[in-house]
Amino acid sequence: MNWTDYYLAKRTEPLHPLFDILEPLLPSPGLAYDLGCGQGKATLWLADKGWDVVAVDQEPEGLQELQDRLPPESKVELIRSPMESVVLNPCDLVLMNFSWFFVPEPGFSQIGAQWQAAIRPGGLWMGQILGPEDSWVERGYTTRTRAEVEALFERWKLHHLEEVCRAGKTVTGDSKHWHVFHVLAQRC
Ligand SMILES: C[S@@+](CC[C@H](N)C(=O)[O-])C[C@H]1O[C@@H](n2cnc3c(N)ncnc32)[C@H](O)[C@@H]1O
């Protein structure tokens, strides 16, 4: 997929409103993964707060932009790889903002099992999960029903679970039907 237009449109946008909910819940800086980091705006936000961040994306373009914008003192590792091939170390935060659903099965479940195990008790997961009524289903992206999303976080504290199911637009202005779960959860 060509992400150039997406990165361009996102460059000047503020972070998603979920980050406002995340910020007061952040533990003291530890290790975070930004999986499907794109141009790394979330990585930069965390690095600025003193976090060690591993930023992963399979496309070089966004990673290059991130590399160019990283202050020299940042503790950020960039990995160009499919996220499902990365081995996660024990960590305090995993971000999968608008990225996890691009991973087809069995990789989707494999990386899901990894972050469920890697996040330390008290650590956080934040991202989006696509629902079955989303129009991108025809592209083969991976979806979960609301019941499946709730089951995934059964033993987690859900700080935010918002289901959006409505006509809308993509970041680059194309019409689409969104069915997406915005999730912010904390491992108990
Ligand atoms: C919609 S963008 C989101 C980027 C960023 N997280 C954000 O919120 O702006 C999706 C990103 O996921 C990356 N991506 C898609 N499938 C991936 C995979 N299997 N492994 C790693 N990155 C992937 C794409 O290259 C793209 O940069």
PDB file of N, CA and C in Angstrom, residues 64-156:
ATOM      1  N   GLN A  64      11.586   6.703   7.885  1.00  0.00           N
ATOM      2  CA  GLN A  64      12.592   7.698   7.492  1.00  0.00           C
ATOM      3  C   GLN A  64      12.211   9.083   8.033  1.00  0.00           C
ATOM      4  N   GLU A  65      10.912   9.402   7.898  1.00  0.00           N
ATOM      5  CA  GLU A  65      10.443  10.701   8.419  1.00  0.00           C
ATOM      6  C   GLU A  65      10.676  10.787   9.928  1.00  0.00           C
ATOM      7  N   LEU A  66      10.371   9.669  10.614  1.00  0.00           N
ATOM      8  CA  LEU A  66      10.581   9.629  12.067  1.00  0.00           C
ATOM      9  C   LEU A  66      12.064   9.794  12.388  1.00  0.00           C
ATOM     10  N   GLN A  67      12.894   9.055  11.689  1.00  0.00           N
ATOM     11  CA  GLN A  67      14.347   9.142  11.915  1.00  0.00           C
ATOM     12  C   GLN A  67      14.827  10.592  11.778  1.00  0.00           C
ATOM     13  N   ASP A  68      14.321  11.274  10.758  1.00  0.00           N
ATOM     14  CA  ASP A  68      14.752  12.655  10.493  1.00  0.00           C
ATOM     15  C   ASP A  68      14.305  13.622  11.585  1.00  0.00           C
ATOM     16  N   ARG A  69      13.219  13.258  12.293  1.00  0.00           N
ATOM     17  CA  ARG A  69      12.673  14.194  13.289  1.00  0.00           C
ATOM     18  C   ARG A  69      13.096  13.855  14.720  1.00  0.00           C
ATOM     19  N   LEU A  70      13.805  12.741  14.891  1.00  0.00           N
ATOM     20  CA  LEU A  70      14.161  12.320  16.252  1.00  0.00           C
ATOM     21  C   LEU A  70      15.236  13.215  16.845  1.00  0.00           C
ATOM     22  N   PRO A  71      14.985  13.808  18.020  1.00  0.00           N
ATOM     23  CA  PRO A  71      16.071  14.518  18.686  1.00  0.00           C
ATOM     24  C   PRO A  71      17.199  13.529  19.015  1.00  0.00           C
ATOM     25  N   PRO A  72      18.452  13.984  18.987  1.00  0.00           N
ATOM     26  CA  PRO A  72      19.578  13.064  19.144  1.00  0.00           C
ATOM     27  C   PRO A  72      19.571  12.301  20.468  1.00  0.00           C
ATOM     28  N   GLU A  73      19.012  12.897  21.509  1.00  0.00           N
ATOM     29  CA  GLU A  73      19.068  12.230  22.816  1.00  0.00           C
ATOM     30  C   GLU A  73      17.943  11.202  23.015  1.00  0.00           C
ATOM     31  N   SER A  74      17.071  11.044  22.022  1.00  0.00           N
ATOM     32  CA  SER A  74      15.919  10.141  22.202  1.00  0.00           C
ATOM     33  C   SER A  74      16.352   8.688  22.328  1.00  0.00           C
ATOM     34  N   LYS A  75      15.582   7.967  23.154  1.00  0.00           N
ATOM     35  CA  LYS A  75      15.859   6.541  23.333  1.00  0.00           C
ATOM     36  C   LYS A  75      14.846   5.764  22.492  1.00  0.00           C
ATOM     37  N   VAL A  76      15.037   5.825  21.189  1.00  0.00           N
ATOM     38  CA  VAL A  76      14.074   5.216  20.256  1.00  0.00           C
ATOM     39  C   VAL A  76      14.811   4.269  19.321  1.00  0.00           C
ATOM     40  N   GLU A  77      14.257   3.047  19.211  1.00  0.00           N
ATOM     41  CA  GLU A  77      14.787   2.083  18.251  1.00  0.00           C
ATOM     42  C   GLU A  77      13.784   1.938  17.108  1.00  0.00           C
ATOM     43  N   LEU A  78      14.267   2.044  15.900  1.00  0.00           N
ATOM     44  CA  LEU A  78      13.381   1.896  14.743  1.00  0.00           C
ATOM     45  C   LEU A  78      13.585   0.512  14.144  1.00  0.00           C
ATOM     46  N   ILE A  79      12.494  -0.178  13.890  1.00  0.00           N
ATOM     47  CA  ILE A  79      12.591  -1.508  13.282  1.00  0.00           C
ATOM     48  C   ILE A  79      11.691  -1.534  12.055  1.00  0.00           C
ATOM     49  N   ARG A  80      12.286  -1.820  10.910  1.00  0.00           N
ATOM     50  CA  ARG A  80      11.478  -2.005   9.703  1.00  0.00           C
ATOM     51  C   ARG A  80      11.171  -3.489   9.556  1.00  0.00           C
ATOM     52  N   SER A  81       9.936  -3.842   9.832  1.00  0.00           N
ATOM     53  CA  SER A  81       9.540  -5.257   9.838  1.00  0.00           C
ATOM     54  C   SER A  81       8.026  -5.358   9.927  1.00  0.00           C
ATOM     55  N   PRO A  82       7.447  -6.455   9.420  1.00  0.00           N
ATOM     56  CA  PRO A  82       6.051  -6.715   9.783  1.00  0.00           C
ATOM     57  C   PRO A  82       5.977  -6.855  11.299  1.00  0.00           C
ATOM     58  N   MET A  83       4.991  -6.217  11.922  1.00  0.00           N
ATOM     59  CA  MET A  83       4.927  -6.256  13.384  1.00  0.00           C
ATOM     60  C   MET A  83       4.788  -7.687  13.911  1.00  0.00           C
ATOM     61  N   GLU A  84       4.156  -8.550  13.102  1.00  0.00           N
ATOM     62  CA  GLU A  84       3.917  -9.916  13.561  1.00  0.00           C
ATOM     63  C   GLU A  84       5.201 -10.746  13.622  1.00  0.00           C
ATOM     64  N   SER A  85       6.309 -10.196  13.102  1.00  0.00           N
ATOM     65  CA  SER A  85       7.595 -10.909  13.153  1.00  0.00           C
ATOM     66  C   SER A  85       8.485 -10.405  14.279  1.00  0.00           C
ATOM     67  N   VAL A  86       8.023  -9.404  14.994  1.00  0.00           N
ATOM     68  CA  VAL A  86       8.850  -8.802  16.047  1.00  0.00           C
ATOM     69  C   VAL A  86       8.599  -9.526  17.367  1.00  0.00           C
ATOM     70  N   VAL A  87       9.680  -9.805  18.093  1.00  0.00           N
ATOM     71  CA  VAL A  87       9.542 -10.412  19.421  1.00  0.00           C
ATOM     72  C   VAL A  87       9.482  -9.283  20.451  1.00  0.00           C
ATOM     73  N   LEU A  88       8.390  -9.250  21.199  1.00  0.00           N
ATOM     74  CA  LEU A  88       8.188  -8.171  22.172  1.00  0.00           C
ATOM     75  C   LEU A  88       8.821  -8.542  23.510  1.00  0.00           C
ATOM     76  N   ASN A  89       9.594  -7.641  24.057  1.00  0.00           N
ATOM     77  CA  ASN A  89      10.128  -7.808  25.413  1.00  0.00           C
ATOM     78  C   ASN A  89       9.094  -7.318  26.428  1.00  0.00           C
ATOM     79  N   PRO A  90       9.256  -7.679  27.696  1.00  0.00           N
ATOM     80  CA  PRO A  90       8.336  -7.150  28.704  1.00  0.00           C
ATOM     81  C   PRO A  90       8.315  -5.620  28.631  1.00  0.00           C
ATOM     82  N   CYS A  91       7.108  -5.052  28.668  1.00  0.00           N
ATOM     83  CA  CYS A  91       6.991  -3.605  28.398  1.00  0.00           C
ATOM     84  C   CYS A  91       5.830  -3.014  29.193  1.00  0.00           C
ATOM     85  N   ASP A  92       5.722  -1.694  29.111  1.00  0.00           N
ATOM     86  CA  ASP A  92       4.741  -0.966  29.915  1.00  0.00           C
ATOM     87  C   ASP A  92       3.617  -0.358  29.085  1.00  0.00           C
ATOM     88  N   LEU A  93       3.804  -0.334  27.786  1.00  0.00           N
ATOM     89  CA  LEU A  93       2.800   0.283  26.912  1.00  0.00           C
ATOM     90  C   LEU A  93       2.966  -0.256  25.504  1.00  0.00           C
ATOM     91  N   VAL A  94       1.837  -0.619  24.891  1.00  0.00           N
ATOM     92  CA  VAL A  94       1.844  -0.981  23.468  1.00  0.00           C
ATOM     93  C   VAL A  94       0.793  -0.134  22.766  1.00  0.00           C
ATOM     94  N   LEU A  95       1.227   0.581  21.745  1.00  0.00           N
ATOM     95  CA  LEU A  95       0.314   1.358  20.902  1.00  0.00           C
ATOM     96  C   LEU A  95       0.146   0.647  19.568  1.00  0.00           C
ATOM     97  N   MET A  96      -1.100   0.495  19.151  1.00  0.00           N
ATOM     98  CA  MET A  96      -1.391  -0.060  17.812  1.00  0.00           C
ATOM     99  C   MET A  96      -2.476   0.813  17.197  1.00  0.00           C
ATOM    100  N   ASN A  97      -2.088   2.042  16.897  1.00  0.00           N
ATOM    101  CA  ASN A  97      -3.064   3.022  16.422  1.00  0.00           C
ATOM    102  C   ASN A  97      -3.340   2.859  14.941  1.00  0.00           C
ATOM    103  N   PHE A  98      -4.558   2.411  14.650  1.00  0.00           N
ATOM    104  CA  PHE A  98      -5.004   2.205  13.267  1.00  0.00           C
ATOM    105  C   PHE A  98      -3.999   1.345  12.489  1.00  0.00           C
ATOM    106  N   SER A  99      -3.522   0.292  13.114  1.00  0.00           N
ATOM    107  CA  SER A  99      -2.515  -0.535  12.440  1.00  0.00           C
ATOM    108  C   SER A  99      -2.752  -2.039  12.569  1.00  0.00           C
ATOM    109  N   TRP A 100      -3.277  -2.495  13.707  1.00  0.00           N
ATOM    110  CA  TRP A 100      -3.344  -3.941  13.949  1.00  0.00           C
ATOM    111  C   TRP A 100      -4.208  -4.645  12.902  1.00  0.00           C
ATOM    112  N   PHE A 101      -5.310  -4.006  12.518  1.00  0.00           N
ATOM    113  CA  PHE A 101      -6.263  -4.698  11.623  1.00  0.00           C
ATOM    114  C   PHE A 101      -5.707  -4.933  10.217  1.00  0.00           C
ATOM    115  N   PHE A 102      -4.597  -4.293   9.889  1.00  0.00           N
ATOM    116  CA  PHE A 102      -3.993  -4.559   8.577  1.00  0.00           C
ATOM    117  C   PHE A 102      -3.293  -5.919   8.533  1.00  0.00           C
ATOM    118  N   VAL A 103      -3.052  -6.492   9.698  1.00  0.00           N
ATOM    119  CA  VAL A 103      -2.312  -7.756   9.761  1.00  0.00           C
ATOM    120  C   VAL A 103      -3.283  -8.916   9.540  1.00  0.00           C
ATOM    121  N   PRO A 104      -3.049  -9.722   8.508  1.00  0.00           N
ATOM    122  CA  PRO A 104      -3.959 -10.854   8.290  1.00  0.00           C
ATOM    123  C   PRO A 104      -3.688 -11.978   9.287  1.00  0.00           C
ATOM    124  N   GLU A 105      -4.667 -12.841   9.473  1.00  0.00           N
ATOM    125  CA  GLU A 105      -4.446 -14.042  10.282  1.00  0.00           C
ATOM    126  C   GLU A 105      -3.470 -14.977   9.548  1.00  0.00           C
ATOM    127  N   PRO A 106      -2.624 -15.741  10.232  1.00  0.00           N
ATOM    128  CA  PRO A 106      -2.600 -15.925  11.684  1.00  0.00           C
ATOM    129  C   PRO A 106      -1.772 -14.863  12.420  1.00  0.00           C
ATOM    130  N   GLY A 107      -1.136 -13.934  11.659  1.00  0.00           N
ATOM    131  CA  GLY A 107      -0.277 -12.935  12.302  1.00  0.00           C
ATOM    132  C   GLY A 107      -1.031 -12.062  13.286  1.00  0.00           C
ATOM    133  N   PHE A 108      -2.291 -11.720  12.954  1.00  0.00           N
ATOM    134  CA  PHE A 108      -3.093 -10.873  13.845  1.00  0.00           C
ATOM    135  C   PHE A 108      -3.179 -11.485  15.242  1.00  0.00           C
ATOM    136  N   SER A 109      -3.530 -12.775  15.287  1.00  0.00           N
ATOM    137  CA  SER A 109      -3.667 -13.425  16.603  1.00  0.00           C
ATOM    138  C   SER A 109      -2.312 -13.629  17.262  1.00  0.00           C
ATOM    139  N   GLN A 110      -1.278 -13.895  16.437  1.00  0.00           N
ATOM    140  CA  GLN A 110       0.055 -14.127  17.019  1.00  0.00           C
ATOM    141  C   GLN A 110       0.580 -12.879  17.717  1.00  0.00           C
ATOM    142  N   ILE A 111       0.467 -11.726  17.044  1.00  0.00           N
ATOM    143  CA  ILE A 111       0.967 -10.506  17.691  1.00  0.00           C
ATOM    144  C   ILE A 111       0.045 -10.119  18.853  1.00  0.00           C
ATOM    145  N   GLY A 112      -1.237 -10.483  18.739  1.00  0.00           N
ATOM    146  CA  GLY A 112      -2.178 -10.240  19.841  1.00  0.00           C
ATOM    147  C   GLY A 112      -1.772 -11.019  21.090  1.00  0.00           C
ATOM    148  N   ALA A 113      -1.422 -12.285  20.903  1.00  0.00           N
ATOM    149  CA  ALA A 113      -1.002 -13.106  22.057  1.00  0.00           C
ATOM    150  C   ALA A 113       0.293 -12.555  22.641  1.00  0.00           C
ATOM    151  N   GLN A 114       1.153 -12.052  21.756  1.00  0.00           N
ATOM    152  CA  GLN A 114       2.436 -11.493  22.229  1.00  0.00           C
ATOM    153  C   GLN A 114       2.235 -10.267  23.111  1.00  0.00           C
ATOM    154  N   TRP A 115       1.431  -9.300  22.637  1.00  0.00           N
ATOM    155  CA  TRP A 115       1.320  -8.098  23.477  1.00  0.00           C
ATOM    156  C   TRP A 115       0.530  -8.370  24.756  1.00  0.00           C
ATOM    157  N   GLN A 116      -0.390  -9.340  24.692  1.00  0.00           N
ATOM    158  CA  GLN A 116      -1.129  -9.671  25.920  1.00  0.00           C
ATOM    159  C   GLN A 116      -0.167 -10.188  26.997  1.00  0.00           C
ATOM    160  N   ALA A 117       0.853 -10.931  26.540  1.00  0.00           N
ATOM    161  CA  ALA A 117       1.811 -11.494  27.501  1.00  0.00           C
ATOM    162  C   ALA A 117       2.911 -10.492  27.857  1.00  0.00           C
ATOM    163  N   ALA A 118       3.283  -9.648  26.922  1.00  0.00           N
ATOM    164  CA  ALA A 118       4.463  -8.781  27.132  1.00  0.00           C
ATOM    165  C   ALA A 118       4.166  -7.585  28.035  1.00  0.00           C
ATOM    166  N   ILE A 119       2.932  -7.099  28.011  1.00  0.00           N
ATOM    167  CA  ILE A 119       2.621  -5.914  28.823  1.00  0.00           C
ATOM    168  C   ILE A 119       2.606  -6.300  30.306  1.00  0.00           C
ATOM    169  N   ARG A 120       3.391  -5.607  31.067  1.00  0.00           N
ATOM    170  CA  ARG A 120       3.487  -5.910  32.504  1.00  0.00           C
ATOM    171  C   ARG A 120       2.181  -5.531  33.226  1.00  0.00           C
ATOM    172  N   PRO A 121       1.880  -6.158  34.366  1.00  0.00           N
ATOM    173  CA  PRO A 121       0.711  -5.729  35.149  1.00  0.00           C
ATOM    174  C   PRO A 121       0.795  -4.224  35.400  1.00  0.00           C
ATOM    175  N   GLY A 122      -0.307  -3.538  35.184  1.00  0.00           N
ATOM    176  CA  GLY A 122      -0.333  -2.077  35.310  1.00  0.00           C
ATOM    177  C   GLY A 122      -0.036  -1.372  34.003  1.00  0.00           C
ATOM    178  N   GLY A 123       0.506  -2.117  33.044  1.00  0.00           N
ATOM    179  CA  GLY A 123       0.827  -1.532  31.743  1.00  0.00           C
ATOM    180  C   GLY A 123      -0.420  -1.366  30.881  1.00  0.00           C
ATOM    181  N   LEU A 124      -0.249  -0.651  29.787  1.00  0.00           N
ATOM    182  CA  LEU A 124      -1.405  -0.216  28.982  1.00  0.00           C
ATOM    183  C   LEU A 124      -1.317  -0.670  27.531  1.00  0.00           C
ATOM    184  N   TRP A 125      -2.496  -0.886  26.939  1.00  0.00           N
ATOM    185  CA  TRP A 125      -2.614  -1.131  25.494  1.00  0.00           C
ATOM    186  C   TRP A 125      -3.610  -0.114  24.933  1.00  0.00           C
ATOM    187  N   MET A 126      -3.238   0.477  23.804  1.00  0.00           N
ATOM    188  CA  MET A 126      -4.159   1.421  23.166  1.00  0.00           C
ATOM    189  C   MET A 126      -4.134   1.243  21.658  1.00  0.00           C
ATOM    190  N   GLY A 127      -5.308   1.203  21.075  1.00  0.00           N
ATOM    191  CA  GLY A 127      -5.361   1.084  19.622  1.00  0.00           C
ATOM    192  C   GLY A 127      -6.782   0.922  19.119  1.00  0.00           C
ATOM    193  N   GLN A 128      -6.870   0.545  17.877  1.00  0.00           N
ATOM    194  CA  GLN A 128      -8.169   0.377  17.219  1.00  0.00           C
ATOM    195  C   GLN A 128      -8.304  -1.064  16.712  1.00  0.00           C
ATOM    196  N   ILE A 129      -9.525  -1.550  16.797  1.00  0.00           N
ATOM    197  CA  ILE A 129      -9.866  -2.874  16.275  1.00  0.00           C
ATOM    198  C   ILE A 129     -11.043  -2.680  15.331  1.00  0.00           C
ATOM    199  N   LEU A 130     -10.943  -3.295  14.158  1.00  0.00           N
ATOM    200  CA  LEU A 130     -11.994  -3.101  13.155  1.00  0.00           C
ATOM    201  C   LEU A 130     -13.161  -4.051  13.414  1.00  0.00           C
ATOM    202  N   GLY A 131     -14.391  -3.540  13.276  1.00  0.00           N
ATOM    203  CA  GLY A 131     -15.578  -4.380  13.429  1.00  0.00           C
ATOM    204  C   GLY A 131     -16.021  -4.964  12.087  1.00  0.00           C
ATOM    205  N   PRO A 132     -16.876  -5.982  12.132  1.00  0.00           N
ATOM    206  CA  PRO A 132     -17.264  -6.697  10.916  1.00  0.00           C
ATOM    207  C   PRO A 132     -18.118  -5.884   9.947  1.00  0.00           C
ATOM    208  N   GLU A 133     -18.668  -4.751  10.396  1.00  0.00           N
ATOM    209  CA  GLU A 133     -19.487  -3.938   9.474  1.00  0.00           C
ATOM    210  C   GLU A 133     -18.672  -2.864   8.772  1.00  0.00           C
ATOM    211  N   ASP A 134     -17.386  -2.855   8.982  1.00  0.00           N
ATOM    212  CA  ASP A 134     -16.548  -1.843   8.323  1.00  0.00           C
ATOM    213  C   ASP A 134     -16.434  -2.160   6.828  1.00  0.00           C
ATOM    214  N   SER A 135     -16.456  -1.113   6.001  1.00  0.00           N
ATOM    215  CA  SER A 135     -16.413  -1.365   4.551  1.00  0.00           C
ATOM    216  C   SER A 135     -15.051  -1.900   4.089  1.00  0.00           C
ATOM    217  N   TRP A 136     -14.029  -1.799   4.928  1.00  0.00           N
ATOM    218  CA  TRP A 136     -12.720  -2.359   4.556  1.00  0.00           C
ATOM    219  C   TRP A 136     -12.664  -3.874   4.694  1.00  0.00           C
ATOM    220  N   VAL A 137     -13.756  -4.480   5.167  1.00  0.00           N
ATOM    221  CA  VAL A 137     -13.811  -5.938   5.253  1.00  0.00           C
ATOM    222  C   VAL A 137     -13.537  -6.544   3.874  1.00  0.00           C
ATOM    223  N   GLU A 138     -14.024  -5.857   2.830  1.00  0.00           N
ATOM    224  CA  GLU A 138     -13.836  -6.393   1.470  1.00  0.00           C
ATOM    225  C   GLU A 138     -12.367  -6.425   1.056  1.00  0.00           C
ATOM    226  N   ARG A 139     -11.524  -5.672   1.759  1.00  0.00           N
ATOM    227  CA  ARG A 139     -10.079  -5.716   1.477  1.00  0.00           C
ATOM    228  C   ARG A 139      -9.384  -6.842   2.244  1.00  0.00           C
ATOM    229  N   GLY A 140     -10.158  -7.539   3.065  1.00  0.00           N
ATOM    230  CA  GLY A 140      -9.584  -8.664   3.793  1.00  0.00           C
ATOM    231  C   GLY A 140      -8.928  -8.291   5.114  1.00  0.00           C
ATOM    232  N   TYR A 141      -9.150  -7.071   5.600  1.00  0.00           N
ATOM    233  CA  TYR A 141      -8.567  -6.709   6.879  1.00  0.00           C
ATOM    234  C   TYR A 141      -9.229  -7.510   8.000  1.00  0.00           C
ATOM    235  N   THR A 142      -8.507  -7.655   9.095  1.00  0.00           N
ATOM    236  CA  THR A 142      -8.974  -8.536  10.168  1.00  0.00           C
ATOM    237  C   THR A 142      -9.943  -7.789  11.085  1.00  0.00           C
ATOM    238  N   THR A 143     -11.047  -8.434  11.412  1.00  0.00           N
ATOM    239  CA  THR A 143     -12.075  -7.802  12.246  1.00  0.00           C
ATOM    240  C   THR A 143     -12.366  -8.657  13.489  1.00  0.00           C
ATOM    241  N   ARG A 144     -12.995  -8.003  14.442  1.00  0.00           N
ATOM    242  CA  ARG A 144     -13.494  -8.674  15.632  1.00  0.00           C
ATOM    243  C   ARG A 144     -14.868  -8.087  15.973  1.00  0.00           C
ATOM    244  N   THR A 145     -15.748  -8.930  16.462  1.00  0.00           N
ATOM    245  CA  THR A 145     -17.052  -8.451  16.925  1.00  0.00           C
ATOM    246  C   THR A 145     -16.879  -7.784  18.286  1.00  0.00           C
ATOM    247  N   ARG A 146     -17.918  -7.088  18.714  1.00  0.00           N
ATOM    248  CA  ARG A 146     -17.840  -6.455  20.045  1.00  0.00           C
ATOM    249  C   ARG A 146     -17.620  -7.510  21.134  1.00  0.00           C
ATOM    250  N   ALA A 147     -18.330  -8.651  21.002  1.00  0.00           N
ATOM    251  CA  ALA A 147     -18.166  -9.707  22.008  1.00  0.00           C
ATOM    252  C   ALA A 147     -16.716 -10.205  22.019  1.00  0.00           C
ATOM    253  N   GLU A 148     -16.117 -10.302  20.851  1.00  0.00           N
ATOM    254  CA  GLU A 148     -14.725 -10.764  20.787  1.00  0.00           C
ATOM    255  C   GLU A 148     -13.765  -9.724  21.384  1.00  0.00           C
ATOM    256  N   VAL A 149     -14.066  -8.456  21.142  1.00  0.00           N
ATOM    257  CA  VAL A 149     -13.225  -7.402  21.729  1.00  0.00           C
ATOM    258  C   VAL A 149     -13.336  -7.460  23.250  1.00  0.00           C
ATOM    259  N   GLU A 150     -14.544  -7.609  23.744  1.00  0.00           N
ATOM    260  CA  GLU A 150     -14.734  -7.656  25.202  1.00  0.00           C
ATOM    261  C   GLU A 150     -14.037  -8.880  25.801  1.00  0.00           C
ATOM    262  N   ALA A 151     -14.085 -10.004  25.068  1.00  0.00           N
ATOM    263  CA  ALA A 151     -13.431 -11.219  25.565  1.00  0.00           C
ATOM    264  C   ALA A 151     -11.910 -11.038  25.612  1.00  0.00           C
ATOM    265  N   LEU A 152     -11.398 -10.325  24.599  1.00  0.00           N
ATOM    266  CA  LEU A 152      -9.951 -10.089  24.535  1.00  0.00           C
ATOM    267  C   LEU A 152      -9.452  -9.354  25.779  1.00  0.00           C
ATOM    268  N   PHE A 153     -10.299  -8.457  26.284  1.00  0.00           N
ATOM    269  CA  PHE A 153      -9.889  -7.627  27.424  1.00  0.00           C
ATOM    270  C   PHE A 153     -10.609  -8.038  28.715  1.00  0.00           C
ATOM    271  N   GLU A 154     -11.041  -9.301  28.740  1.00  0.00           N
ATOM    272  CA  GLU A 154     -11.836  -9.778  29.883  1.00  0.00           C
ATOM    273  C   GLU A 154     -11.118  -9.549  31.215  1.00  0.00           C
ATOM    274  N   ARG A 155      -9.808  -9.798  31.206  1.00  0.00           N
ATOM    275  CA  ARG A 155      -9.070  -9.683  32.482  1.00  0.00           C
ATOM    276  C   ARG A 155      -8.323  -8.353  32.575  1.00  0.00           C
ATOM    277  N   TRP A 156      -8.702  -7.387  31.762  1.00  0.00           N
ATOM    278  CA  TRP A 156      -8.051  -6.080  31.758  1.00  0.00           C
ATOM    279  C   TRP A 156      -9.027  -5.035  32.289  1.00  0.00           C
TER     280      TRP A 156
END
